[in-house]
Short mmCIF file of C-alpha atoms and ligand atoms in Angstrom, two decimals:
data_model
loop_
_atom_site.label_atom_id
_atom_site.label_comp_id
_atom_site.label_asym_id
_atom_site.label_seq_id
_atom_site.Cartn_x
_atom_site.Cartn_y
_atom_site.Cartn_z
CA MET A 672 5.00 26.39 42.59
CA GLN A 673 7.57 24.29 44.40
CA LEU A 674 7.34 20.50 43.53
CA PRO A 675 8.24 18.07 46.26
CA PRO A 676 11.53 16.33 45.67
CA SER A 677 10.87 13.10 43.69
CA SER A 678 11.07 9.96 45.72
CA GLY A 679 11.94 6.41 44.48
CA PRO A 680 14.08 5.43 41.66
CA ALA A 681 14.35 7.55 38.59
CA PRO A 682 11.97 6.37 35.89
CA ARG A 683 13.71 4.01 33.44
CA ARG A 684 13.66 4.90 29.77
CA PRO A 685 11.63 2.33 27.92
CA SER A 686 13.58 0.19 25.43
CA ALA A 687 12.72 0.41 21.78
CA HIS A 688 10.68 -2.86 22.04
CA GLU A 689 8.80 -1.55 25.05
CA ALA A 690 7.94 1.72 23.29
CA VAL A 691 6.63 -0.14 20.12
CA LEU A 692 4.69 -2.46 22.28
CA ALA A 693 3.12 0.27 24.30
CA ALA A 694 2.11 2.16 21.07
CA ALA A 695 0.88 -1.04 19.54
CA GLU A 696 -1.27 -1.95 22.55
CA VAL A 697 -2.94 1.55 22.47
CA PHE A 698 -3.67 1.19 18.79
CA ILE A 699 -4.90 -2.42 18.93
CA ARG A 700 -7.33 -1.46 21.72
CA GLN A 701 -8.57 1.58 19.77
CA TYR A 702 -8.96 -0.45 16.67
CA ALA A 703 -11.00 -2.97 18.66
CA ALA A 704 -13.10 -0.30 20.27
CA GLU A 705 -14.01 1.28 16.93
CA ASN A 706 -14.25 -1.95 14.96
CA PRO A 707 -16.31 -4.19 17.26
CA GLY A 708 -16.74 -7.63 15.94
CA ASP A 709 -13.43 -7.59 14.16
CA GLY A 710 -11.68 -10.27 16.17
CA ASP A 711 -10.58 -10.49 19.81
CA PRO A 712 -8.05 -7.74 20.71
CA ARG A 713 -6.40 -9.91 23.31
CA ARG A 714 -5.58 -12.53 20.75
CA ARG A 715 -4.34 -9.98 18.38
CA LEU A 716 -2.28 -8.30 21.12
CA ALA A 717 -0.68 -11.70 22.05
CA GLU A 718 0.24 -12.12 18.43
CA VAL A 719 1.62 -8.66 18.07
CA THR A 720 3.69 -8.97 21.24
CA ALA A 721 5.27 -12.18 20.12
CA GLU A 722 6.15 -10.51 16.76
CA VAL A 723 7.68 -7.43 18.40
CA GLU A 724 9.71 -9.53 20.84
CA ARG A 725 11.11 -11.36 17.92
CA PHE A 726 11.57 -8.69 15.23
CA GLY A 727 11.36 -5.38 17.01
CA THR A 728 8.29 -4.52 15.01
CA TYR A 729 5.09 -6.13 13.71
CA GLU A 730 2.97 -6.23 10.63
CA HIS A 731 -0.37 -4.53 10.50
CA THR A 732 -3.41 -6.27 8.91
CA ALA A 733 -4.74 -4.56 5.77
CA ALA A 734 -7.72 -3.47 7.80
CA GLU A 735 -5.51 -1.91 10.50
CA VAL A 736 -3.52 -0.04 7.91
CA ALA A 737 -6.73 1.35 6.33
CA TYR A 738 -8.23 2.35 9.78
CA GLY A 739 -4.96 3.80 10.95
CA ALA A 740 -4.55 6.00 7.85
CA ARG A 741 -8.11 7.27 8.14
CA VAL A 742 -7.73 8.05 11.83
CA ALA A 743 -4.43 9.78 11.07
CA TRP A 744 -6.46 12.16 8.94
CA ARG A 745 -9.15 12.47 11.55
CA ASN A 746 -6.40 13.47 14.06
CA ALA A 747 -4.85 16.04 11.72
CA ALA A 748 -5.31 19.26 13.71
CA ARG A 749 -4.51 21.52 10.86
CA CYS A 750 -6.97 20.05 8.37
CA ILE A 751 -10.30 21.75 7.72
CA GLY A 752 -11.47 18.97 5.42
CA ARG A 753 -11.77 16.23 7.84
CA LEU A 754 -15.48 15.54 7.49
CA TYR A 755 -14.70 12.79 4.97
CA TRP A 756 -11.95 11.13 6.95
CA ASN A 757 -13.71 7.77 6.76
CA ASN A 758 -13.92 7.78 3.03
CA LEU A 759 -10.22 7.90 2.36
CA ILE A 760 -9.18 5.43 -0.26
CA VAL A 761 -6.36 3.44 1.14
CA ARG A 762 -3.87 1.75 -1.20
CA ASP A 763 -1.97 -0.97 0.61
CA LEU A 764 1.38 -0.95 -1.21
CA ARG A 765 3.59 -2.20 1.62
CA HIS A 766 5.04 -4.82 -0.62
CA VAL A 767 6.32 -2.16 -3.13
CA THR A 768 9.90 -1.29 -2.23
CA HIS A 769 11.84 -0.76 -5.47
CA PRO A 770 12.26 3.01 -6.36
CA ASP A 771 11.02 2.52 -9.85
CA ASP A 772 7.87 0.76 -8.60
CA ILE A 773 7.25 3.38 -5.89
CA ALA A 774 7.45 6.13 -8.54
CA GLY A 775 5.13 4.21 -10.83
CA GLU A 776 2.65 3.72 -8.04
CA CYS A 777 2.83 7.47 -7.07
CA PHE A 778 1.88 8.33 -10.60
CA GLU A 779 -0.98 5.83 -10.48
CA HIS A 780 -2.06 7.38 -7.16
CA LEU A 781 -2.23 10.81 -9.01
CA ARG A 782 -4.48 9.22 -11.77
CA ILE A 783 -6.78 7.55 -9.28
CA ALA A 784 -7.04 10.75 -7.18
CA THR A 785 -7.61 12.94 -10.20
CA ASN A 786 -10.43 10.79 -11.61
CA GLY A 787 -11.06 13.06 -14.50
CA GLY A 788 -11.58 16.04 -12.15
CA ARG A 789 -13.82 14.45 -9.54
CA ILE A 790 -11.07 14.38 -7.05
CA ARG A 791 -10.99 11.37 -4.66
CA PRO A 792 -9.04 11.45 -1.30
CA VAL A 793 -6.39 8.71 -1.65
CA ILE A 794 -3.38 7.52 0.36
CA SER A 795 -0.67 5.11 -0.95
CA VAL A 796 1.04 3.35 1.98
CA PHE A 797 4.48 1.94 1.04
CA ALA A 798 6.78 -0.21 3.17
CA PRO A 799 7.29 0.80 6.77
CA ASP A 800 10.67 1.36 8.59
CA ARG A 801 11.99 -1.70 10.30
CA PRO A 802 14.65 -1.76 13.09
CA GLY A 803 17.90 -0.82 11.57
CA ARG A 804 16.41 -0.76 8.14
CA PRO A 805 14.75 2.57 7.21
CA ALA A 806 12.39 2.34 4.35
CA ALA A 807 12.35 4.34 1.07
CA THR A 808 11.13 7.91 1.20
CA LEU A 809 9.88 10.65 -1.20
CA LEU A 810 11.89 13.73 -1.24
CA GLY A 811 9.70 16.88 -1.64
CA GLU A 812 6.63 18.34 -0.14
CA GLN A 813 4.13 17.02 -2.67
CA LEU A 814 3.96 14.55 -5.58
CA VAL A 815 3.31 17.46 -7.90
CA ARG A 816 5.22 20.79 -7.39
CA TYR A 817 6.40 23.47 -9.76
CA SER A 818 10.12 24.20 -10.18
CA ASP A 819 9.67 28.04 -10.12
CA ASP A 820 7.67 27.87 -6.76
CA PRO A 821 10.19 29.24 -4.14
CA ARG A 822 9.06 26.20 -2.07
CA SER A 823 10.90 24.02 -4.54
CA THR A 824 14.27 25.69 -4.32
CA HIS A 825 15.87 22.83 -2.34
CA ARG A 826 14.39 20.06 -4.51
CA VAL A 827 15.45 21.83 -7.70
CA ALA A 828 19.07 22.09 -6.40
CA LEU A 829 18.94 18.37 -5.51
CA ALA A 830 17.44 17.43 -8.91
CA ARG A 831 20.14 19.43 -10.70
CA ASP A 832 22.86 17.67 -8.66
CA LEU A 833 21.34 14.45 -9.93
CA GLY A 834 21.54 15.58 -13.51
CA TRP A 835 18.12 17.13 -14.03
CA LYS A 836 18.23 19.67 -16.86
CA GLY A 837 14.73 21.11 -16.56
CA GLY A 838 13.40 24.02 -14.57
CA GLU A 839 13.83 26.80 -17.09
CA THR A 840 10.07 27.76 -17.80
CA PRO A 841 7.36 28.88 -15.49
CA PHE A 842 5.07 26.22 -13.91
CA GLU A 843 7.31 23.28 -14.87
CA ILE A 844 6.52 20.15 -12.93
CA MET A 845 9.40 18.82 -10.80
CA PRO A 846 10.64 15.28 -11.22
CA LEU A 847 9.75 12.94 -8.39
CA LEU A 848 12.75 11.98 -6.15
CA VAL A 849 12.65 8.65 -4.47
CA GLN A 850 15.30 7.91 -1.84
CA PRO A 851 15.75 4.12 -1.50
CA GLY A 852 16.93 4.37 2.11
CA SER A 853 18.41 6.93 4.43
CA GLY A 854 21.70 8.35 3.20
CA LEU A 855 21.35 6.68 -0.31
CA THR A 856 21.30 8.64 -3.52
CA PRO A 857 17.80 9.52 -4.64
CA GLU A 858 16.45 8.25 -8.01
CA LEU A 859 14.89 10.83 -10.25
CA TYR A 860 11.62 10.31 -12.22
CA GLU A 861 9.86 12.74 -14.62
CA VAL A 862 6.11 12.81 -13.82
CA PRO A 863 4.19 11.54 -16.93
CA GLU A 864 1.96 14.08 -18.45
CA ASP A 865 -1.18 11.89 -18.20
CA ALA A 866 -0.77 11.74 -14.38
CA VAL A 867 -1.19 15.49 -13.85
CA LEU A 868 -4.29 17.57 -14.39
CA GLU A 869 -3.76 21.23 -14.49
CA VAL A 870 -6.13 24.25 -14.53
CA PRO A 871 -5.28 27.47 -16.51
CA LEU A 872 -6.48 30.45 -14.49
CA THR A 873 -9.08 32.72 -15.99
CA HIS A 874 -11.30 35.42 -14.30
CA PRO A 875 -15.14 35.40 -14.57
CA ARG A 876 -15.19 39.05 -15.60
CA HIS A 877 -11.74 40.24 -16.60
CA PRO A 878 -10.77 38.78 -19.98
CA GLY A 879 -7.21 40.00 -19.57
CA PHE A 880 -6.61 37.75 -16.58
CA ALA A 881 -5.69 34.69 -18.74
CA ALA A 882 -2.74 36.73 -20.13
CA LEU A 883 -1.00 36.47 -16.74
CA GLY A 884 -0.37 32.91 -17.75
CA LEU A 885 -1.22 31.45 -14.35
CA ARG A 886 -2.10 27.82 -13.66
CA TRP A 887 -2.20 25.39 -10.85
CA TYR A 888 -2.45 21.48 -10.50
CA ALA A 889 -5.57 19.68 -9.50
CA VAL A 890 -4.40 17.24 -6.78
CA PRO A 891 -2.52 18.43 -3.77
CA ALA A 892 -0.66 15.14 -2.65
CA VAL A 893 1.40 15.64 0.41
CA SER A 894 4.46 13.50 0.39
CA ASP A 895 6.69 14.82 3.26
CA MET A 896 4.90 13.31 6.20
CA SER A 897 5.28 9.93 7.75
CA LEU A 898 2.17 7.95 8.70
CA GLU A 899 2.56 6.54 12.30
CA ILE A 900 0.36 3.82 13.39
CA GLY A 901 0.78 1.87 16.62
CA GLY A 902 4.47 2.16 16.88
CA VAL A 903 5.11 1.54 13.18
CA THR A 904 6.33 4.34 10.91
CA TYR A 905 5.41 4.54 7.21
CA PRO A 906 7.72 7.19 5.81
CA ALA A 907 6.46 7.01 2.27
CA ALA A 908 2.75 7.50 2.47
CA PRO A 909 1.66 10.29 0.17
CA PHE A 910 -2.03 11.39 0.64
CA ASN A 911 -4.32 13.89 -0.95
CA GLY A 912 -7.65 15.52 -0.66
CA TRP A 913 -9.06 18.28 -2.98
CA TYR A 914 -8.05 21.85 -2.78
CA MET A 915 -9.84 24.60 -0.94
CA GLY A 916 -9.47 27.68 -3.21
CA THR A 917 -7.75 29.92 -0.61
CA GLU A 918 -4.81 27.49 -0.40
CA ILE A 919 -3.95 28.59 -4.04
CA GLY A 920 -5.51 32.10 -4.18
CA SER A 921 -4.56 33.44 -0.77
CA ARG A 922 -1.26 31.56 -0.19
CA ASN A 923 0.49 29.77 -3.07
CA LEU A 924 -0.02 32.56 -5.53
CA ALA A 925 -0.20 35.47 -3.10
CA ASP A 926 2.40 35.01 -0.31
CA THR A 927 5.38 37.27 -0.84
CA ASP A 928 7.73 34.36 -0.43
CA ARG A 929 5.72 32.25 -2.93
CA TYR A 930 4.48 33.59 -6.28
CA ASN A 931 3.94 37.11 -4.83
CA LEU A 932 1.20 38.04 -7.42
CA LEU A 933 -0.85 40.54 -5.62
CA PRO A 934 0.98 43.58 -7.22
CA ALA A 935 0.50 42.13 -10.71
CA VAL A 936 -3.22 41.38 -10.10
CA ALA A 937 -3.64 44.93 -8.69
CA GLU A 938 -2.13 46.42 -11.71
CA LEU A 939 -4.34 44.33 -14.01
CA PHE A 940 -7.41 45.63 -12.22
CA GLY A 941 -6.19 49.16 -12.07
CA LEU A 942 -6.15 49.38 -8.26
CA ASP A 943 -4.37 52.27 -6.55
CA THR A 944 -1.43 50.67 -4.87
CA ARG A 945 0.17 53.84 -3.54
CA ASN A 946 -1.73 53.76 -0.30
CA GLU A 947 -2.46 50.76 1.88
CA ARG A 948 -5.86 52.24 2.81
CA THR A 949 -7.18 51.66 -0.62
CA LEU A 950 -7.17 47.94 0.44
CA TRP A 951 -5.67 47.07 -2.91
CA ARG A 952 -4.15 43.91 -1.46
CA ASP A 953 -7.44 42.79 -0.12
CA ARG A 954 -9.24 43.62 -3.45
CA ALA A 955 -6.47 41.86 -5.46
CA LEU A 956 -6.82 38.79 -3.10
CA VAL A 957 -10.58 38.57 -3.77
CA GLU A 958 -10.09 38.79 -7.55
CA LEU A 959 -7.39 36.07 -7.42
CA ASN A 960 -9.48 33.77 -5.25
CA LEU A 961 -12.41 34.32 -7.56
CA ALA A 962 -10.30 33.42 -10.52
CA VAL A 963 -9.12 30.30 -8.81
CA LEU A 964 -12.71 29.08 -7.89
CA HIS A 965 -14.09 30.06 -11.27
CA SER A 966 -11.34 28.26 -13.25
CA TYR A 967 -11.54 24.96 -11.26
CA GLU A 968 -15.31 25.06 -11.67
CA GLN A 969 -15.03 25.62 -15.42
CA ALA A 970 -12.50 22.85 -15.72
CA GLY A 971 -14.70 20.40 -13.84
CA VAL A 972 -12.13 19.96 -11.14
CA SER A 973 -13.33 19.51 -7.54
CA MET A 974 -12.49 22.45 -5.27
CA ALA A 975 -14.02 23.72 -2.07
CA ASP A 976 -14.70 27.39 -1.25
CA HIS A 977 -13.75 28.45 2.28
CA HIS A 978 -17.29 29.27 3.45
CA THR A 979 -18.65 25.81 2.55
CA GLU A 980 -15.61 24.02 3.83
CA SER A 981 -15.92 25.92 7.18
CA ARG A 982 -19.56 24.83 7.64
CA ARG A 983 -18.53 21.30 6.76
CA PHE A 984 -15.76 21.34 9.39
CA LEU A 985 -18.29 22.42 12.11
CA ALA A 986 -20.47 19.52 11.05
CA HIS A 987 -17.47 17.29 11.55
CA VAL A 988 -16.89 18.76 14.96
CA ASP A 989 -20.55 18.08 15.94
CA ARG A 990 -20.48 14.53 14.54
CA GLU A 991 -17.23 13.66 16.39
CA ARG A 992 -18.69 15.09 19.59
CA ARG A 993 -21.68 12.77 19.16
CA HIS A 994 -19.23 9.89 19.01
CA GLY A 995 -17.59 11.12 22.15
CA ARG A 996 -14.30 11.98 20.41
CA PRO A 997 -12.36 15.17 20.76
CA VAL A 998 -11.36 17.06 17.57
CA PRO A 999 -7.85 18.41 18.14
CA THR A 1000 -7.71 21.59 16.23
CA ASP A 1001 -5.18 24.28 15.39
CA TRP A 1002 -7.34 27.53 15.12
CA SER A 1003 -4.58 29.27 13.20
CA TRP A 1004 -4.61 26.72 10.39
CA ILE A 1005 -8.36 26.11 10.33
CA VAL A 1006 -9.44 29.69 9.92
CA PRO A 1007 -9.02 30.43 6.12
CA PRO A 1008 -6.49 33.05 4.99
CA LEU A 1009 -9.33 35.13 3.40
CA SER A 1010 -12.19 36.72 5.24
CA GLY A 1011 -11.44 34.79 8.37
CA GLY A 1012 -14.16 36.47 10.44
CA ALA A 1013 -16.78 35.86 7.75
CA THR A 1014 -16.34 32.19 7.97
CA ALA A 1015 -18.17 29.99 10.54
CA VAL A 1016 -14.96 28.50 12.03
CA PHE A 1017 -13.58 31.81 13.33
CA HIS A 1018 -15.89 32.41 16.12
CA ARG A 1019 -15.12 29.71 18.59
CA TYR A 1020 -12.44 27.66 20.46
CA TYR A 1021 -11.58 24.13 19.81
CA ASP A 1022 -10.15 20.99 21.54
CA PRO A 1023 -6.43 21.40 22.01
CA GLU A 1024 -3.81 19.72 19.92
CA ASP A 1025 -2.10 16.68 21.31
CA PRO A 1026 1.34 16.03 19.80
CA GLU A 1027 1.32 12.46 21.26
CA LEU A 1028 -1.95 11.48 19.57
CA ARG A 1029 -1.68 8.56 17.20
CA PRO A 1030 -2.26 7.44 14.44
CA ALA A 1031 -0.94 10.66 13.02
CA PHE A 1032 0.81 12.26 10.07
CA VAL A 1033 4.13 13.52 11.18
CA HIS A 1034 6.39 15.94 9.34
CA ARG A 1035 9.46 13.99 8.23
CA THR A 1036 11.69 16.93 7.44
CA ALA A 1037 12.03 17.64 11.18
CA GLU A 1038 13.49 14.16 11.80
CA VAL A 1039 16.21 14.46 9.09
CA PRO A 1040 19.72 14.92 10.73
CA ARG A 1041 21.23 18.23 9.89
CA GLY A 1042 23.90 18.15 7.35
CA CYS A 1043 22.49 15.25 5.47
CA PRO A 1044 22.88 16.09 1.85
CA TYR A 1045 19.66 14.40 0.81
CA GLY A 1046 17.73 15.46 3.85
CA ALA A 1047 15.06 18.12 4.06
CA ALA A 1048 13.60 18.56 0.60
N1 LIG B 1714 -1.69 23.84 1.11
C1 LIG B 1714 -1.07 22.88 0.28
C2 LIG B 1714 -0.95 23.51 -1.10
O1 LIG B 1714 -1.52 24.55 -1.34
C3 LIG B 1714 -1.78 21.50 0.20
C4 LIG B 1714 -2.04 20.87 1.61
C5 LIG B 1714 -3.19 19.86 1.52
N2 LIG B 1714 -4.41 20.46 1.06
C6 LIG B 1714 -5.56 19.83 0.79
N3 LIG B 1714 -6.57 20.45 0.39
N4 LIG B 1714 -5.66 18.57 1.08
O2 LIG B 1714 -0.44 22.93 -2.03
#
C-alpha cells in the first residue's frame, strides 16, 4: 500500500527529560488506577515533574517500586509462572550501592528465597541509573551458576582474568561479579555455602542414576535483566521464582549446547540409540525429568511440574481477563519443552507481546556496547 506523503514538520525527537516524564506519567496513572485511595495522582505527577525537570530523573516511593516490580513480572511474556505475580517479595535496597554490600544482599536474597526449601519469589532492587551516572550491575545470568555449564563460559573467563582460581570440578558454583559502574573493573565474591541449597539427582526406580553425579541448585535467580519502571532503570534487580522441572530436565541438562546428557541417560537405561525411531531421546528425556521432579520432592524443595504449571497459567489468563487486562504471552516460551501438546497451554493463542509495555524486565546484555571487556556476561 502506498502511504500519502507526510505533511507538516517532521516529528521532533523527545528530549531525555520528556521521555522520562512521558514514561513516568503513564506509570503514575497506572499505579493510581490499580491502587485507588493511595493519594492523588495529579499531586504525585506534579511532584515527579518538578523532580525530573531538576534532576533528569525522580525517586519512586517504596510502594511504587513494589508495585512496579510485581507488574514487571505480570508483563513477562515468557513466564508461565505469573499466577503469583502479586505475591512477589520486594526488597527495597535502593540505598545499597557499595559492591561489597550488593554482594552481601544478593546472598541474603538467596537465603530468604530458599527458605529451607519452601521457595519464595523475591526481588532485590538496588540503586537505579541516574543521568550520566550508571548504577552498579551484576555480571552473569543468575546469582547461582555452575562453572562447567557452557552458559558460564564468558563469566568463567572474566573471573579468571580477575584472578579466580576455581572452576576445575563439575558443578562448581561461580563467584558473583559486581560491576560498580559501566566500564569499571568488576569485584569478585565467592558465594557462601549457606546461601545455596542444592539437590543431588536420583531416580525413583533406577538406583544407578545417582552415580551420574548430577545435581542442580534450588533457586533460579535471574540477574541479567534490568527492571524498568516509569522511565527509571534499575540495572541490578535480581529476581527469582521456583523452578519448573523441565527447565532443568529438558533444557539445562539435556540441550546439546548445555550439559548434553541424553546419551549418558540413554546408556544408563539401556536404550537403543542406533535409530532415532526407538525414540531413545524422548524416553531419556522423560527419565531425566522424572529424576529432577523426584529429587526436588525428596529434598523438600519447591518445584512445579509442567502440567500443573500449565493449568495455573491458564487460571492466571482467566483472572487477568476478568480484571480487563491483557496477558502478553510468547507461545514458544510458555509451551513446556516436554510433551507440549499434552499440556493445557499448547492448544490456544494468546495476547501478542508488546515490547513497549512497562513496567518490564529487559535483557541488559543487549544494551552493552560491543567490545566492552566487561560487557555481556
Ligand atoms: N530457565 C532458567 C534456568 O533454568 C531460569 C529462568 C527462571 N525460571 C524460573 N522458574 N523462575 O536456570
